[in-house]
PDB file of C-alpha atoms in Angstrom:
ATOM      1  CA  UNK C1004      -2.634  -7.687 -20.930  1.00 76.00           C
ATOM      2  CA  UNK C1005      -4.112  -8.581 -17.360  1.00 95.00           C
ATOM      3  CA  UNK C1006      -5.743  -5.521 -16.106  1.00 97.00           C
ATOM      4  CA  UNK C1007      -5.777  -5.506 -11.654  1.00 98.00           C
ATOM      5  CA  UNK C1008      -6.486  -1.550 -12.013  1.00 97.00           C
ATOM      6  CA  UNK C1009      -8.081  -0.717  -8.781  1.00 96.00           C
ATOM      7  CA  UNK C1010      -7.959  -4.224  -7.444  1.00 98.00           C
ATOM      8  CA  UNK C1011      -6.306  -4.139  -3.681  1.00 98.00           C
ATOM      9  CA  UNK C1012      -4.584  -7.481  -3.174  1.00 99.00           C
ATOM     10  CA  UNK C1013      -2.989  -8.962  -0.141  1.00 99.00           C
ATOM     11  CA  UNK C1014      -0.039 -11.512  -0.882  1.00 98.00           C
ATOM     12  CA  UNK C1015       1.696 -12.820   2.087  1.00 98.00           C
ATOM     13  CA  UNK C1016       4.903 -14.157   2.015  1.00 98.00           C
ATOM     14  CA  UNK C1017       5.589 -11.403  -0.495  1.00 98.00           C
ATOM     15  CA  UNK C1018       9.002 -11.221  -0.043  1.00 97.00           C
ATOM     16  CA  UNK C1019      10.896 -13.814  -1.392  1.00 95.00           C
ATOM     17  CA  UNK C1020      10.658 -16.270  -4.189  1.00 95.00           C
ATOM     18  CA  UNK C1021       6.885 -16.906  -5.836  1.00 97.00           C
ATOM     19  CA  UNK C1022       5.446 -14.227  -3.422  1.00 98.00           C
ATOM     20  CA  UNK C1023       8.277 -11.484  -4.469  1.00 98.00           C
ATOM     21  CA  UNK C1024       7.616 -12.487  -8.690  1.00 98.00           C
ATOM     22  CA  UNK C1025       3.784 -12.116  -7.671  1.00 98.00           C
ATOM     23  CA  UNK C1026       3.675  -8.794  -6.431  1.00 98.00           C
ATOM     24  CA  UNK C1027       6.013  -7.478  -9.190  1.00 98.00           C
ATOM     25  CA  UNK C1028       3.326  -9.167 -11.663  1.00 98.00           C
ATOM     26  CA  UNK C1029       0.424  -7.925  -9.953  1.00 98.00           C
ATOM     27  CA  UNK C1030       1.821  -4.295  -9.169  1.00 98.00           C
ATOM     28  CA  UNK C1031       2.596  -4.160 -12.687  1.00 98.00           C
ATOM     29  CA  UNK C1032      -1.096  -5.078 -14.458  1.00 98.00           C
ATOM     30  CA  UNK C1033      -2.356  -2.045 -11.736  1.00 98.00           C
ATOM     31  CA  UNK C1034      -3.168  -3.644  -8.426  1.00 98.00           C
ATOM     32  CA  UNK C1035      -2.660  -1.712  -5.176  1.00 98.00           C
ATOM     33  CA  UNK C1036      -0.567  -4.822  -3.424  1.00 98.00           C
ATOM     34  CA  UNK C1037      -0.262  -5.152   0.128  1.00 98.00           C
ATOM     35  CA  UNK C1038       2.980  -6.860   0.809  1.00 98.00           C
ATOM     36  CA  UNK C1039       2.849  -9.356   3.903  1.00 98.00           C
ATOM     37  CA  UNK C1040       6.439 -10.486   4.841  1.00 98.00           C
ATOM     38  CA  UNK C1041       7.383 -11.999   7.924  1.00 97.00           C
ATOM     39  CA  UNK C1042      11.330 -11.238   8.944  1.00 92.00           C
ATOM     40  CA  UNK C1043      12.782 -10.416   5.845  1.00 90.00           C
ATOM     41  CA  UNK C1044      11.932  -6.453   6.142  1.00 96.00           C
ATOM     42  CA  UNK C1045      15.037  -5.334   3.646  1.00 97.00           C
ATOM     43  CA  UNK C1046      14.157  -7.814   1.314  1.00 97.00           C
ATOM     44  CA  UNK C1047      10.273  -6.571   1.062  1.00 98.00           C
ATOM     45  CA  UNK C1048      11.495  -2.890   1.225  1.00 98.00           C
ATOM     46  CA  UNK C1049      13.704  -3.897  -2.194  1.00 98.00           C
ATOM     47  CA  UNK C1050      10.630  -5.981  -3.623  1.00 98.00           C
ATOM     48  CA  UNK C1051       8.066  -2.738  -3.096  1.00 98.00           C
ATOM     49  CA  UNK C1052      11.062  -0.453  -4.448  1.00 98.00           C
ATOM     50  CA  UNK C1053      11.143  -2.822  -7.548  1.00 98.00           C
ATOM     51  CA  UNK C1054       7.051  -3.216  -7.919  1.00 98.00           C
ATOM     52  CA  UNK C1055       7.187   0.655  -7.932  1.00 96.00           C
ATOM     53  CA  UNK C1056       5.403   0.961  -4.616  1.00 95.00           C
ATOM     54  CA  UNK C1057       3.492  -1.531  -1.939  1.00 97.00           C
ATOM     55  CA  UNK C1058       2.109  -1.115   1.220  1.00 98.00           C
ATOM     56  CA  UNK C1059       4.076  -3.063   3.390  1.00 98.00           C
ATOM     57  CA  UNK C1060       2.828  -4.867   6.681  1.00 98.00           C
ATOM     58  CA  UNK C1061       4.871  -7.537   8.786  1.00 98.00           C
ATOM     59  CA  UNK C1062       3.300 -10.511  11.095  1.00 98.00           C
ATOM     60  CA  UNK C1063       5.126 -13.694  12.385  1.00 98.00           C
ATOM     61  CA  UNK C1064       2.177 -16.358  11.220  1.00 98.00           C
ATOM     62  CA  UNK C1065       3.730 -18.952  13.156  1.00 98.00           C
ATOM     63  CA  UNK C1066       2.147 -16.739  16.323  1.00 98.00           C
ATOM     64  CA  UNK C1067      -1.659 -17.613  16.562  1.00 97.00           C
ATOM     65  CA  UNK C1068      -3.895 -15.112  15.814  1.00 97.00           C
ATOM     66  CA  UNK C1069      -1.058 -12.986  14.247  1.00 98.00           C
ATOM     67  CA  UNK C1070      -3.374 -13.828  10.813  1.00 98.00           C
ATOM     68  CA  UNK C1071      -5.883 -11.176  12.311  1.00 98.00           C
ATOM     69  CA  UNK C1072      -3.405  -8.725  13.127  1.00 98.00           C
ATOM     70  CA  UNK C1073      -2.415  -8.383   9.686  1.00 98.00           C
ATOM     71  CA  UNK C1074      -5.633  -8.564   8.188  1.00 98.00           C
ATOM     72  CA  UNK C1075      -6.820  -5.798  10.009  1.00 98.00           C
ATOM     73  CA  UNK C1076      -3.694  -3.335   9.165  1.00 98.00           C
ATOM     74  CA  UNK C1077      -4.187  -4.406   5.098  1.00 98.00           C
ATOM     75  CA  UNK C1078      -7.685  -3.616   5.049  1.00 98.00           C
ATOM     76  CA  UNK C1079      -7.027  -0.377   6.689  1.00 98.00           C
ATOM     77  CA  UNK C1080      -4.750   0.692   4.132  1.00 98.00           C
ATOM     78  CA  UNK C1081      -7.158   1.580   1.405  1.00 98.00           C
ATOM     79  CA  UNK C1082     -10.524   0.330   3.292  1.00 98.00           C
ATOM     80  CA  UNK C1083     -11.199  -2.949   0.725  1.00 98.00           C
ATOM     81  CA  UNK C1084      -9.472  -5.889  -0.267  1.00 98.00           C
ATOM     82  CA  UNK C1085     -10.809  -7.604  -3.204  1.00 98.00           C
ATOM     83  CA  UNK C1086      -8.103 -10.613  -3.587  1.00 99.00           C
ATOM     84  CA  UNK C1087      -6.323 -12.184  -0.810  1.00 99.00           C
ATOM     85  CA  UNK C1088      -3.311 -14.632  -2.290  1.00 99.00           C
ATOM     86  CA  UNK C1089      -2.382 -16.862   0.467  1.00 98.00           C
ATOM     87  CA  UNK C1090       1.568 -17.602  -0.704  1.00 98.00           C
ATOM     88  CA  UNK C1091       3.403 -17.630   3.040  1.00 97.00           C
ATOM     89  CA  UNK C1092       4.610 -21.008   4.057  1.00 97.00           C
ATOM     90  CA  UNK C1093       7.635 -22.875   5.433  1.00 96.00           C
ATOM     91  CA  UNK C1094       9.087 -26.009   4.856  1.00 95.00           C
ATOM     92  CA  UNK C1095      11.416 -27.332   7.871  1.00 96.00           C
ATOM     93  CA  UNK C1096      12.653 -31.057   7.874  1.00 95.00           C
ATOM     94  CA  UNK C1097      11.334 -33.337  10.512  1.00 97.00           C
ATOM     95  CA  UNK C1098      12.335 -36.953  11.108  1.00 97.00           C
ATOM     96  CA  UNK C1099      10.423 -39.845  12.580  1.00 97.00           C
ATOM     97  CA  UNK C1100      14.309 -40.370  14.016  1.00 97.00           C
ATOM     98  CA  UNK C1101      14.143 -36.805  15.799  1.00 97.00           C
ATOM     99  CA  UNK C1102      13.379 -36.584  19.369  1.00 97.00           C
ATOM    100  CA  UNK C1103       9.395 -36.140  19.937  1.00 98.00           C
ATOM    101  CA  UNK C1104       9.596 -33.046  21.108  1.00 98.00           C
ATOM    102  CA  UNK C1105      11.769 -31.687  17.941  1.00 98.00           C
ATOM    103  CA  UNK C1106       9.258 -33.539  15.705  1.00 97.00           C
ATOM    104  CA  UNK C1107       5.867 -31.960  17.913  1.00 98.00           C
ATOM    105  CA  UNK C1108       7.221 -28.605  17.622  1.00 98.00           C
ATOM    106  CA  UNK C1109       8.442 -28.660  13.359  1.00 98.00           C
ATOM    107  CA  UNK C1110       4.770 -30.340  12.920  1.00 98.00           C
ATOM    108  CA  UNK C1111       2.840 -27.362  14.787  1.00 98.00           C
ATOM    109  CA  UNK C1112       4.732 -24.591  13.300  1.00 98.00           C
ATOM    110  CA  UNK C1113       4.334 -25.965  10.136  1.00 98.00           C
ATOM    111  CA  UNK C1114       0.440 -26.390  10.595  1.00 98.00           C
ATOM    112  CA  UNK C1115       0.212 -23.248  12.187  1.00 98.00           C
ATOM    113  CA  UNK C1116       1.868 -20.958   9.252  1.00 98.00           C
ATOM    114  CA  UNK C1117       0.941 -23.501   6.276  1.00 98.00           C
ATOM    115  CA  UNK C1118      -2.757 -23.857   7.340  1.00 98.00           C
ATOM    116  CA  UNK C1119      -4.206 -22.513  10.605  1.00 98.00           C
ATOM    117  CA  UNK C1120      -3.154 -18.866   9.482  1.00 98.00           C
ATOM    118  CA  UNK C1121      -4.220 -19.267   5.958  1.00 98.00           C
ATOM    119  CA  UNK C1122      -7.552 -20.646   7.517  1.00 98.00           C
ATOM    120  CA  UNK C1123      -7.768 -17.052   9.675  1.00 98.00           C
ATOM    121  CA  UNK C1124      -7.386 -14.777   6.755  1.00 99.00           C
ATOM    122  CA  UNK C1125      -9.548 -17.019   4.780  1.00 99.00           C
ATOM    123  CA  UNK C1126     -12.051 -16.277   6.926  1.00 98.00           C
ATOM    124  CA  UNK C1127     -11.525 -12.620   7.468  1.00 98.00           C
ATOM    125  CA  UNK C1128     -11.449 -12.596   3.975  1.00 98.00           C
ATOM    126  CA  UNK C1129     -14.738 -14.547   3.590  1.00 98.00           C
ATOM    127  CA  UNK C1130     -16.760 -11.788   6.298  1.00 98.00           C
ATOM    128  CA  UNK C1131     -14.999  -8.876   4.227  1.00 98.00           C
ATOM    129  CA  UNK C1132     -16.041 -10.031   1.012  1.00 98.00           C
ATOM    130  CA  UNK C1133     -19.859 -10.520   2.113  1.00 98.00           C
ATOM    131  CA  UNK C1134     -20.045  -6.814   2.686  1.00 97.00           C
ATOM    132  CA  UNK C1135     -19.131  -6.151  -1.037  1.00 96.00           C
ATOM    133  CA  UNK C1136     -21.154  -8.995  -2.831  1.00 97.00           C
ATOM    134  CA  UNK C1137     -18.139 -11.100  -3.453  1.00 98.00           C
ATOM    135  CA  UNK C1138     -14.348 -11.403  -3.979  1.00 98.00           C
ATOM    136  CA  UNK C1139     -11.342 -13.914  -4.616  1.00 99.00           C
ATOM    137  CA  UNK C1140      -8.968 -15.976  -3.078  1.00 98.00           C
ATOM    138  CA  UNK C1141      -5.900 -17.721  -4.370  1.00 99.00           C
ATOM    139  CA  UNK C1142      -4.315 -20.435  -2.079  1.00 99.00           C
ATOM    140  CA  UNK C1143      -0.998 -21.747  -2.799  1.00 98.00           C
ATOM    141  CA  UNK C1144      -0.616 -25.310  -2.464  1.00 98.00           C
ATOM    142  CA  UNK C1145       1.967 -28.153  -3.467  1.00 97.00           C
ATOM    143  CA  UNK C1146       2.456 -31.069  -5.759  1.00 97.00           C
ATOM    144  CA  UNK C1147       2.742 -32.743  -2.362  1.00 97.00           C
ATOM    145  CA  UNK C1148      -0.885 -31.972  -1.299  1.00 98.00           C
ATOM    146  CA  UNK C1149      -1.618 -34.903  -4.282  1.00 97.00           C
ATOM    147  CA  UNK C1150       1.217 -37.355  -4.267  1.00 95.00           C
ATOM    148  CA  UNK C1151       2.919 -36.716  -1.125  1.00 96.00           C
ATOM    149  CA  UNK C1152       6.385 -35.580   0.054  1.00 95.00           C
ATOM    150  CA  UNK C1153       9.562 -37.329   0.932  1.00 93.00           C
ATOM    151  CA  UNK C1154       9.281 -39.067   4.838  1.00 96.00           C
ATOM    152  CA  UNK C1155      11.003 -35.718   6.411  1.00 97.00           C
ATOM    153  CA  UNK C1156       8.582 -33.573   4.991  1.00 97.00           C
ATOM    154  CA  UNK C1157       5.159 -35.544   5.836  1.00 98.00           C
ATOM    155  CA  UNK C1158       4.220 -32.666   7.578  1.00 98.00           C
ATOM    156  CA  UNK C1159       4.503 -29.900   4.635  1.00 98.00           C
ATOM    157  CA  UNK C1160       2.733 -32.519   2.649  1.00 98.00           C
ATOM    158  CA  UNK C1161      -0.257 -32.803   5.091  1.00 98.00           C
ATOM    159  CA  UNK C1162      -0.424 -28.919   5.523  1.00 98.00           C
ATOM    160  CA  UNK C1163      -0.974 -28.564   1.626  1.00 98.00           C
ATOM    161  CA  UNK C1164      -3.567 -31.386   1.598  1.00 98.00           C
ATOM    162  CA  UNK C1165      -5.366 -29.418   4.142  1.00 98.00           C
ATOM    163  CA  UNK C1166      -5.390 -26.646   1.731  1.00 98.00           C
ATOM    164  CA  UNK C1167      -6.545 -27.639  -1.095  1.00 98.00           C
ATOM    165  CA  UNK C1168      -9.654 -29.294   0.882  1.00 98.00           C
ATOM    166  CA  UNK C1169     -10.206 -26.100   2.786  1.00 98.00           C
ATOM    167  CA  UNK C1170      -9.704 -24.389  -0.841  1.00 99.00           C
ATOM    168  CA  UNK C1171     -12.587 -26.810  -1.943  1.00 98.00           C
ATOM    169  CA  UNK C1172     -14.874 -26.345   0.679  1.00 98.00           C
ATOM    170  CA  UNK C1173     -14.816 -22.474   0.718  1.00 98.00           C
ATOM    171  CA  UNK C1174     -15.613 -22.506  -3.079  1.00 98.00           C
ATOM    172  CA  UNK C1175     -18.570 -25.157  -2.582  1.00 98.00           C
ATOM    173  CA  UNK C1176     -20.111 -23.463   0.374  1.00 98.00           C
ATOM    174  CA  UNK C1177     -19.902 -19.371  -0.470  1.00 98.00           C
ATOM    175  CA  UNK C1178     -19.975 -19.511  -4.056  1.00 98.00           C
ATOM    176  CA  UNK C1179     -23.640 -18.480  -4.355  1.00 98.00           C
ATOM    177  CA  UNK C1180     -22.578 -14.826  -2.169  1.00 98.00           C
ATOM    178  CA  UNK C1181     -19.940 -14.367  -5.518  1.00 98.00           C
ATOM    179  CA  UNK C1182     -16.759 -15.579  -3.511  1.00 98.00           C
ATOM    180  CA  UNK C1183     -14.271 -17.832  -5.535  1.00 98.00           C
ATOM    181  CA  UNK C1184     -11.963 -20.043  -4.673  1.00 99.00           C
ATOM    182  CA  UNK C1185      -8.621 -21.405  -6.285  1.00 99.00           C
ATOM    183  CA  UNK C1186      -5.848 -23.378  -5.406  1.00 98.00           C
ATOM    184  CA  UNK C1187      -2.460 -23.749  -6.757  1.00 98.00           C
ATOM    185  CA  UNK C1188      -0.128 -26.538  -7.115  1.00 98.00           C
ATOM    186  CA  UNK C1189       3.524 -25.934  -8.062  1.00 97.00           C
ATOM    187  CA  UNK C1190       5.764 -28.502  -8.477  1.00 93.00           C
ATOM    188  CA  UNK C1191       9.287 -27.181  -7.849  1.00 86.00           C
ATOM    189  CA  UNK C1192      10.113 -23.925  -8.691  1.00 86.00           C
ATOM    190  CA  UNK C1193      13.196 -21.804  -8.955  1.00 79.00           C
ATOM    191  CA  UNK C1194      13.068 -19.917  -5.124  1.00 76.00           C
ATOM    192  CA  UNK C1195      15.886 -19.345  -2.851  1.00 72.00           C
ATOM    193  CA  UNK C1196      13.875 -21.673  -0.407  1.00 66.00           C
ATOM    194  CA  UNK C1197      14.622 -24.483  -3.037  1.00 64.00           C
ATOM    195  CA  UNK C1198      17.697 -23.397  -4.437  1.00 64.00           C
ATOM    196  CA  UNK C1199      20.217 -25.534  -2.640  1.00 69.00           C
ATOM    197  CA  UNK C1200      18.432 -28.563  -3.036  1.00 66.00           C
ATOM    198  CA  UNK C1201      17.848 -28.093  -6.946  1.00 64.00           C
ATOM    199  CA  UNK C1202      21.674 -27.722  -7.286  1.00 68.00           C
ATOM    200  CA  UNK C1203      22.415 -30.760  -5.294  1.00 67.00           C
ATOM    201  CA  UNK C1204      19.591 -32.964  -7.190  1.00 64.00           C
ATOM    202  CA  UNK C1205      19.270 -31.051 -10.635  1.00 64.00           C
ATOM    203  CA  UNK C1206      19.561 -34.393 -12.477  1.00 70.00           C
ATOM    204  CA  UNK C1207      17.059 -36.112 -10.656  1.00 71.00           C
ATOM    205  CA  UNK C1208      14.923 -33.371 -10.442  1.00 77.00           C
ATOM    206  CA  UNK C1209      15.158 -33.368 -14.465  1.00 72.00           C
ATOM    207  CA  UNK C1210      14.603 -36.490 -15.102  1.00 78.00           C
ATOM    208  CA  UNK C1211      11.123 -36.204 -13.228  1.00 84.00           C
ATOM    209  CA  UNK C1212       9.785 -33.211 -15.358  1.00 89.00           C
ATOM    210  CA  UNK C1213       8.748 -34.457 -18.726  1.00 89.00           C
ATOM    211  CA  UNK C1214       9.361 -30.751 -19.537  1.00 87.00           C
ATOM    212  CA  UNK C1215      12.650 -30.690 -18.472  1.00 84.00           C
ATOM    213  CA  UNK C1216      13.548 -27.734 -16.147  1.00 84.00           C
ATOM    214  CA  UNK C1217      12.106 -26.439 -13.396  1.00 83.00           C
ATOM    215  CA  UNK C1218       9.447 -23.720 -13.565  1.00 88.00           C
ATOM    216  CA  UNK C1219      10.403 -19.897 -12.796  1.00 92.00           C
ATOM    217  CA  UNK C1220       8.182 -18.224 -10.248  1.00 96.00           C
ATOM    218  CA  UNK C1221       6.811 -16.178 -13.065  1.00 97.00           C
ATOM    219  CA  UNK C1222       4.845 -19.400 -14.260  1.00 97.00           C
ATOM    220  CA  UNK C1223       2.628 -19.238 -11.180  1.00 98.00           C
ATOM    221  CA  UNK C1224       2.892 -15.252 -10.735  1.00 98.00           C
ATOM    222  CA  UNK C1225       1.069 -14.946 -14.217  1.00 98.00           C
ATOM    223  CA  UNK C1226      -1.340 -17.684 -13.007  1.00 98.00           C
ATOM    224  CA  UNK C1227      -1.881 -15.946  -9.776  1.00 98.00           C
ATOM    225  CA  UNK C1228      -2.785 -12.546 -11.803  1.00 98.00           C
ATOM    226  CA  UNK C1229      -5.184 -14.662 -14.239  1.00 98.00           C
ATOM    227  CA  UNK C1230      -7.260 -15.677 -11.345  1.00 98.00           C
ATOM    228  CA  UNK C1231      -7.180 -12.579  -9.582  1.00 98.00           C
ATOM    229  CA  UNK C1232      -8.784 -10.755 -12.679  1.00 98.00           C
ATOM    230  CA  UNK C1233     -11.660 -12.989 -12.272  1.00 97.00           C
ATOM    231  CA  UNK C1234     -11.459 -13.902 -16.017  1.00 96.00           C
ATOM    232  CA  UNK C1235     -12.642 -17.564 -14.972  1.00 96.00           C
ATOM    233  CA  UNK C1236     -15.232 -17.427 -12.199  1.00 98.00           C
ATOM    234  CA  UNK C1237     -16.804 -21.122 -13.396  1.00 98.00           C
ATOM    235  CA  UNK C1238     -12.944 -22.768 -12.455  1.00 98.00           C
ATOM    236  CA  UNK C1239     -13.724 -21.972  -8.395  1.00 98.00           C
ATOM    237  CA  UNK C1240     -13.105 -25.022  -6.653  1.00 98.00           C
ATOM    238  CA  UNK C1241     -10.075 -26.126  -8.718  1.00 98.00           C
ATOM    239  CA  UNK C1242      -6.561 -26.314  -7.979  1.00 98.00           C
ATOM    240  CA  UNK C1243      -4.266 -25.802 -11.039  1.00 98.00           C
ATOM    241  CA  UNK C1244      -1.297 -28.104 -11.061  1.00 97.00           C
ATOM    242  CA  UNK C1245       1.873 -26.344 -12.593  1.00 97.00           C
ATOM    243  CA  UNK C1246       4.726 -28.948 -12.212  1.00 94.00           C
ATOM    244  CA  UNK C1247       6.217 -29.657 -15.826  1.00 93.00           C
ATOM    245  CA  UNK C1248       3.730 -32.676 -15.841  1.00 93.00           C
ATOM    246  CA  UNK C1249       5.748 -34.444 -13.121  1.00 92.00           C
ATOM    247  CA  UNK C1250       2.557 -35.473 -11.590  1.00 92.00           C
ATOM    248  CA  UNK C1251      -0.626 -35.651 -13.704  1.00 92.00           C
ATOM    249  CA  UNK C1252      -4.000 -36.049 -12.127  1.00 88.00           C
TER     250      UNK C1252
END
C-alpha cells in the first residue's frame, strides 16, 4: 500500500476522468489533495466528497497567468506543496480545412492549456521545491507525443510532445536540487472526454491494443501514486507508457 501521509499534492483537472480517479487514489493513500477544476464546480465538489475531503481551487487555465493564481491559492492552504500533478488538458478538433482564425484559435488555446499553463505551474513548483530541498513533478502527456495523432488533433500531439521535452529538461536541470520530474503517456483511457469516440470506434480501438481493452483511469492513477511516493528517484526524466502495448518505444 502506497503511503502518502503528510504530503500535500496539487492535481490539475481533478473534477473528471483521470484527474478525478487520481484525486481519490491519492486521498485514500493519505495525501492532502488540492483539487483544481476549470468549470465543473458541481463535479469537483462530488469528487472531493467521495475522496473524503479536498481543498478546491478554480482556475481557467486557458487564460494567461491563471496558473500563477492557482499555485498561490493552492500553496496558501497548507503552506507547502510536495507534489504537483499536471493532469489538466483539452483536445478540441481543428482541421487544415477550417477558417484560419478558427485554426489559430484552437492551436493557441490548446497550447495555452496543455503546455504553457503547465510550464507556468512547473516554474512555480521548481521555485518552491528549491526552498524545501526538493519535490516531485508528474506531467500527464499522451501516446500522441511519440506516435502523433490524427490530422485534426495535430495541435494536441504537438502540445503533448512539448510536455515530454519539458519534463526531461526539468529532470536534467534540477535533479541535483532534489527535484524529480516524471511523465506519463496514456493511450486510450475510459474517460468522459473519450467515451463517445471509444463507443463509435470500439472494434478498431480494440484491434489496435494488444492487451485487448482500453485502459481504466485507475491504471494511470495508481502509477501517479507510486511516483508521488518518491519510491523511484532514479526514474526521474522518464515518461511511462500506459497504452496496452498499442505503441511500444
